[in-house]
Short mmCIF file of C-alpha atoms in Angstrom, two decimals:
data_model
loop_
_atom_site.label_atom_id
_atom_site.label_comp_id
_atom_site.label_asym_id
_atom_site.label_seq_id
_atom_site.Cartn_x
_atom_site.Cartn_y
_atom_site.Cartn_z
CA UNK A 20 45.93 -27.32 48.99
CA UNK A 21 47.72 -24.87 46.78
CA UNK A 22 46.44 -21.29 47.12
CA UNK A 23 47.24 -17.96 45.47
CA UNK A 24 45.31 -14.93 45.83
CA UNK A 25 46.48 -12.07 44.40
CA UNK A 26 45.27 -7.79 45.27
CA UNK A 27 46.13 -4.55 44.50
CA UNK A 28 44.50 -4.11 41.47
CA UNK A 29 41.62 -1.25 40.49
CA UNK A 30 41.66 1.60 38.55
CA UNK A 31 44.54 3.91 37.60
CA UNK A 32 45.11 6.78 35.04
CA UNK A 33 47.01 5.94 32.32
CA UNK A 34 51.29 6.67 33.00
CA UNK A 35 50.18 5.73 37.02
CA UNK A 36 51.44 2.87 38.64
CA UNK A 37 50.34 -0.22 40.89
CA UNK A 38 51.50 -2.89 42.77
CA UNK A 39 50.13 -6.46 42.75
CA UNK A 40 51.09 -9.17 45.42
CA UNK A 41 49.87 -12.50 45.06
CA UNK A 42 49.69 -14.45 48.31
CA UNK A 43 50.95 -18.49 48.84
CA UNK A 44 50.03 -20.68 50.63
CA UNK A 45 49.98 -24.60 50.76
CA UNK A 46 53.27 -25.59 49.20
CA UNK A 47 56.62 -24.56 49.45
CA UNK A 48 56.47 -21.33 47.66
CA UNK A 49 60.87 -21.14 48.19
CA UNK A 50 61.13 -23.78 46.05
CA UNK A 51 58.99 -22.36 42.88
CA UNK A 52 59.73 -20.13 40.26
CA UNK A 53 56.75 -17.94 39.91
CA UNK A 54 55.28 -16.49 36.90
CA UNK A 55 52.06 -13.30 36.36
CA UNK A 56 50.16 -14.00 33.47
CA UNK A 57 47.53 -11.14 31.95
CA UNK A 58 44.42 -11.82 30.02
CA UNK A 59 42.57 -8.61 28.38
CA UNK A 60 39.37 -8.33 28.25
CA UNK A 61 37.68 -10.57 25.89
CA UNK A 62 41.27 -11.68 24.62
CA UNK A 63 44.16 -14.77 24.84
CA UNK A 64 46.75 -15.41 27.27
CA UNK A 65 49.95 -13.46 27.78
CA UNK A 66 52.90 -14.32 29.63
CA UNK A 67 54.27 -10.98 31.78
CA UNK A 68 57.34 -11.93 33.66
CA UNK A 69 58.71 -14.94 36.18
CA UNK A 70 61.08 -14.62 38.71
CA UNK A 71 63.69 -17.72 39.77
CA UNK A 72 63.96 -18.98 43.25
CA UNK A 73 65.98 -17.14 45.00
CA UNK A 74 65.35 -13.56 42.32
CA UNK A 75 68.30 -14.09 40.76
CA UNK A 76 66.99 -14.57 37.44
CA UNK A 77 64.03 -12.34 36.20
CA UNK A 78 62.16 -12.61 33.01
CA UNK A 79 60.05 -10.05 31.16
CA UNK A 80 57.71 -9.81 27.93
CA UNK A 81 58.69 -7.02 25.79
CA UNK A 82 55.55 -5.02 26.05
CA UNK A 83 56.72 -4.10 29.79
CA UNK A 84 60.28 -4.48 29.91
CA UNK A 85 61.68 -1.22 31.22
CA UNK A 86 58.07 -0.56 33.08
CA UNK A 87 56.97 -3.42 35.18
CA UNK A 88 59.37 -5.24 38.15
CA UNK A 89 58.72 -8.51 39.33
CA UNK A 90 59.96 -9.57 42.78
CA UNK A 91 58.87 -11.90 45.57
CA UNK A 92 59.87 -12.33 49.25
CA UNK A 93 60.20 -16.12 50.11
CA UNK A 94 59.45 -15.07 54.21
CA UNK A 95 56.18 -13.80 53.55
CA UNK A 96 55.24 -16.11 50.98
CA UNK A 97 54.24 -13.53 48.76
CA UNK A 98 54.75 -12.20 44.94
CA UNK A 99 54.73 -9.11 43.37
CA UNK A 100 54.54 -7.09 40.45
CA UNK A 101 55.25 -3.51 40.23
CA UNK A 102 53.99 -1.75 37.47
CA UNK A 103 54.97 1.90 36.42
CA UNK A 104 54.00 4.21 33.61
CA UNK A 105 50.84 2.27 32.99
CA UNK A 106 49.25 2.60 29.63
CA UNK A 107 45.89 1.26 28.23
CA UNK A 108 47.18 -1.57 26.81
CA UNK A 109 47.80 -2.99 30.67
CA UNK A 110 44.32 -3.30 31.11
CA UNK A 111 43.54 -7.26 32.41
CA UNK A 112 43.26 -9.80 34.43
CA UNK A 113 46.18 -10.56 36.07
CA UNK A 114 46.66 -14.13 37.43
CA UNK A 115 49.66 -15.13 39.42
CA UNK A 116 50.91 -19.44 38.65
CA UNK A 117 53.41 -21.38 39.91
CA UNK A 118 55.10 -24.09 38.05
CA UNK A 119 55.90 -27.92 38.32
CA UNK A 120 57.54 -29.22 40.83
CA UNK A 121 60.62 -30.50 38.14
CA UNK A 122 61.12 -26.47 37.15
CA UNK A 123 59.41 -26.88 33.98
CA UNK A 124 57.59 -23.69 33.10
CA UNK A 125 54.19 -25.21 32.98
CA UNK A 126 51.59 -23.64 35.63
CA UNK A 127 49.26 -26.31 37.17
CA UNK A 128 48.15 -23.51 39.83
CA UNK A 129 46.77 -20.17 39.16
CA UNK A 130 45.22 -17.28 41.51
CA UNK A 131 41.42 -16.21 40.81
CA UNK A 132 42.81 -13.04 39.40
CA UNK A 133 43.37 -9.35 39.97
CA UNK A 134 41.54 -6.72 37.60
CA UNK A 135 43.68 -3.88 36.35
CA UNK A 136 41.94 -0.68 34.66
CA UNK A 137 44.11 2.08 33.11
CA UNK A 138 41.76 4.78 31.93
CA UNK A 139 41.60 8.10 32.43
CA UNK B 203 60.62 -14.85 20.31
CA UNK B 204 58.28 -18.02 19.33
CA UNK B 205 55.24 -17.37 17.84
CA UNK B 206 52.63 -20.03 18.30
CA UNK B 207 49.24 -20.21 15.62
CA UNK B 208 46.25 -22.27 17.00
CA UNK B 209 43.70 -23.16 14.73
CA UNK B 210 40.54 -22.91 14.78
CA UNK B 211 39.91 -20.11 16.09
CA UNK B 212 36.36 -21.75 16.97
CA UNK B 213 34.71 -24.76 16.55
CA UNK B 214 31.53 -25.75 17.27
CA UNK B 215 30.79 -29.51 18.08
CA UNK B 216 28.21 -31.91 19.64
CA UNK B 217 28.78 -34.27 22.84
CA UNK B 218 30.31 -37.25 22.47
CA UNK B 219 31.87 -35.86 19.00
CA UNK B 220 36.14 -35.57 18.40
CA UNK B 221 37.73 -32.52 18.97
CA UNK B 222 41.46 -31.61 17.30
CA UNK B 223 42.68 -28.48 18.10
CA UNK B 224 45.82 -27.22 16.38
CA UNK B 225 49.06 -25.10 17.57
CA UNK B 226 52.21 -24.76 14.88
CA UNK B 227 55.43 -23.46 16.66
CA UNK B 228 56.97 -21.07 14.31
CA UNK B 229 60.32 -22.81 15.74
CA UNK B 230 61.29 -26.03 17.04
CA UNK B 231 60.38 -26.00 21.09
CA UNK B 232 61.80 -29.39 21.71
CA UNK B 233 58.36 -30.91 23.02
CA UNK B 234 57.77 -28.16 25.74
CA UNK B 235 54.11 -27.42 24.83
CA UNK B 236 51.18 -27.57 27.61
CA UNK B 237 47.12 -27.22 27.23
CA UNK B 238 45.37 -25.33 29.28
CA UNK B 239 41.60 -24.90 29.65
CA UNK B 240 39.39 -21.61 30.59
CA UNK B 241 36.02 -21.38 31.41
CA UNK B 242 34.54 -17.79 31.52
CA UNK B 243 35.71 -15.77 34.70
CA UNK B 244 37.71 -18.91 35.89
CA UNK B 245 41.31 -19.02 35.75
CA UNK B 246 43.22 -21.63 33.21
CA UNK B 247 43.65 -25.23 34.06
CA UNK B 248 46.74 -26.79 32.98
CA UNK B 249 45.50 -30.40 31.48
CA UNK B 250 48.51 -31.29 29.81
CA UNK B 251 51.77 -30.34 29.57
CA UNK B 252 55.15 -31.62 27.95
CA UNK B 253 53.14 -32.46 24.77
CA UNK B 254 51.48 -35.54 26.01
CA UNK B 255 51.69 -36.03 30.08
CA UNK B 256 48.30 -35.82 31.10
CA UNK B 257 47.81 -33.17 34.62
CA UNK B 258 46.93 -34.96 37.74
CA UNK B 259 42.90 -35.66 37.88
CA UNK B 260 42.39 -34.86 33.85
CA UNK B 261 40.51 -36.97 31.94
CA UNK B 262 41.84 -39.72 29.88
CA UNK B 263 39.47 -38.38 26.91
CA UNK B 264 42.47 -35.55 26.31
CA UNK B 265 45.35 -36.41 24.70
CA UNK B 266 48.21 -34.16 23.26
CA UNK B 267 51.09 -35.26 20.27
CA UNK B 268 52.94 -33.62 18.33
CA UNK B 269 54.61 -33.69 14.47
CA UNK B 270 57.57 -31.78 14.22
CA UNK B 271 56.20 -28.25 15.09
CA UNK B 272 52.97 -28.61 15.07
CA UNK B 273 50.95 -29.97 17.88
CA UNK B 274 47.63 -31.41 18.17
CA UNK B 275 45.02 -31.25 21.39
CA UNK B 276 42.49 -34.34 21.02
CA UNK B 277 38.88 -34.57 23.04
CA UNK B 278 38.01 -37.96 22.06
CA UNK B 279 34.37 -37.75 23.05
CA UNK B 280 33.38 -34.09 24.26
CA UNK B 281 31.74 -34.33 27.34
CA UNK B 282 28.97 -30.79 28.07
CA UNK B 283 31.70 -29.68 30.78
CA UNK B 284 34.05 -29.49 27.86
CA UNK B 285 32.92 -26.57 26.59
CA UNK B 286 35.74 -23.94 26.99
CA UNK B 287 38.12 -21.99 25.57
CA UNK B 288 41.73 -23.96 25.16
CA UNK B 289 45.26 -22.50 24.65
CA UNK B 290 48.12 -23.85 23.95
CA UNK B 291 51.71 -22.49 25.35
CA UNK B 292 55.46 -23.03 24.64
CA UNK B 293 57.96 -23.33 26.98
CA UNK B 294 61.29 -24.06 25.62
CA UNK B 295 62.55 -20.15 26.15
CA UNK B 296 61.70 -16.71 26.91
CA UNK B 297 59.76 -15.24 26.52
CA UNK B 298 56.78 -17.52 26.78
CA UNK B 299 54.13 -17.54 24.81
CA UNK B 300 50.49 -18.55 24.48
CA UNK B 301 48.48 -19.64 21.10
CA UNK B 302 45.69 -17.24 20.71
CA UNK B 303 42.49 -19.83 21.73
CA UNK B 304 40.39 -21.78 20.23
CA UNK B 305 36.68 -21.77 21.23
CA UNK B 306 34.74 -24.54 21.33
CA UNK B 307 31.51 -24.02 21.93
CA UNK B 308 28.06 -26.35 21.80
CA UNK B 309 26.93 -27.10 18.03
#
């Protein structure tokens, strides 16, 4: 069973930083791009950035371009997302997906979700 | 970047009643649209993807097309577990992006 649980989200004054991981398990997490997706409260969906295979391609909305990093580490299975100069605006849910197994940027499997807070 | 406009916003329906939901690409996106489903405090679940190919364990009662740029979610008979918010999303480039929800909640 596919699993991703992603951490490292709380509160943090606004221009602060964080780091979310999201943790696989259950498939062959080498051999997926992977993608965070944020929600805000009460709002729609919003793609954030995906990272290729092997990192050599990375991917970013323009609302964090220049601010947030994405990067992964295909030994330990796990994702990240570093995320500098936070502003108010970065306040959500952040979920971490993985795609189909063809490459296709569609994300049949999603974490529970990690909570971010940027207030001072 | 590709902007995508769902309509409604909301709808309210009964069970066992049709369902359309709407999402106009303000490009062409080649047929790389997917559904997804969100219940409150519950992650999205992908139900279809590539305009049409249903997900793995959906039901048949959801069916996706598509007319040049605009592309169409269909509930044939809403079931009470239906009851969610759905989103559509493109993926022919970068960045992705998401339709703003539609709502459909019990008449």
């Amino acid at each position: 069973e596919v699993q991703l649980l992603e951490s490292g989200g709380g509160l943090v004054q606004p221009g602060g930083s964080l780091r979310l991981s999201c943790a696989a398990s259950g498939f062959t997490f080498s051999s997926f791009a992977m993608t965070w997706v944020r929600q805000a409260p009460g709002k729609g969906l919003e793609w954030v950035s995906t990272v290729s295979i092997s990192s050599d391609r990375t991917y970013y909305a323009n609302s964090v371009k220049g601010r947030f990093t994405i990067s992964r580490d295909n030994s330990k299975n796990t994702l990240y997302l570093q995320m500098n100069s936070l502003r108010a605006e970065d306040t959500a849910i952040y979920y971490c997906a993985s795609g189909l197994s063809n490459g296709w940027y569609f994300f049949p499997h999603w974490g529970q979700g990690t909570l971010v807070t940027v207030s001072s | 970047d590709i902007q995508m406009t769902q309509s409604p916003s909301s709808v309210s329906a009964s069970v066992g009643d049709r369902v359309t939901i709407t999402c106009r690409a303000s490009q062409g996106i080649n047929n790389w649209l997917a559904w997804y489903q969100q219940k409150p405090g519950k992650a999205p679940k992908l139900l279809i993807y590539a305009t049409s190919t249903l997900q793995s364990g959906v039901p048949s009662r959801f069916s996706g097309s598509a007319s040049g740029t605009d592309f169409t979610l269909t509930i044939s008979s809403l079931q009470p577990e239906d009851f969610a918010t759905y989103s559509c999303q493109q993926a022919n480039s970068f960045p992705l992006t998401f339709g703003g929800g539609t709502k459909v909640e019990i008449k």
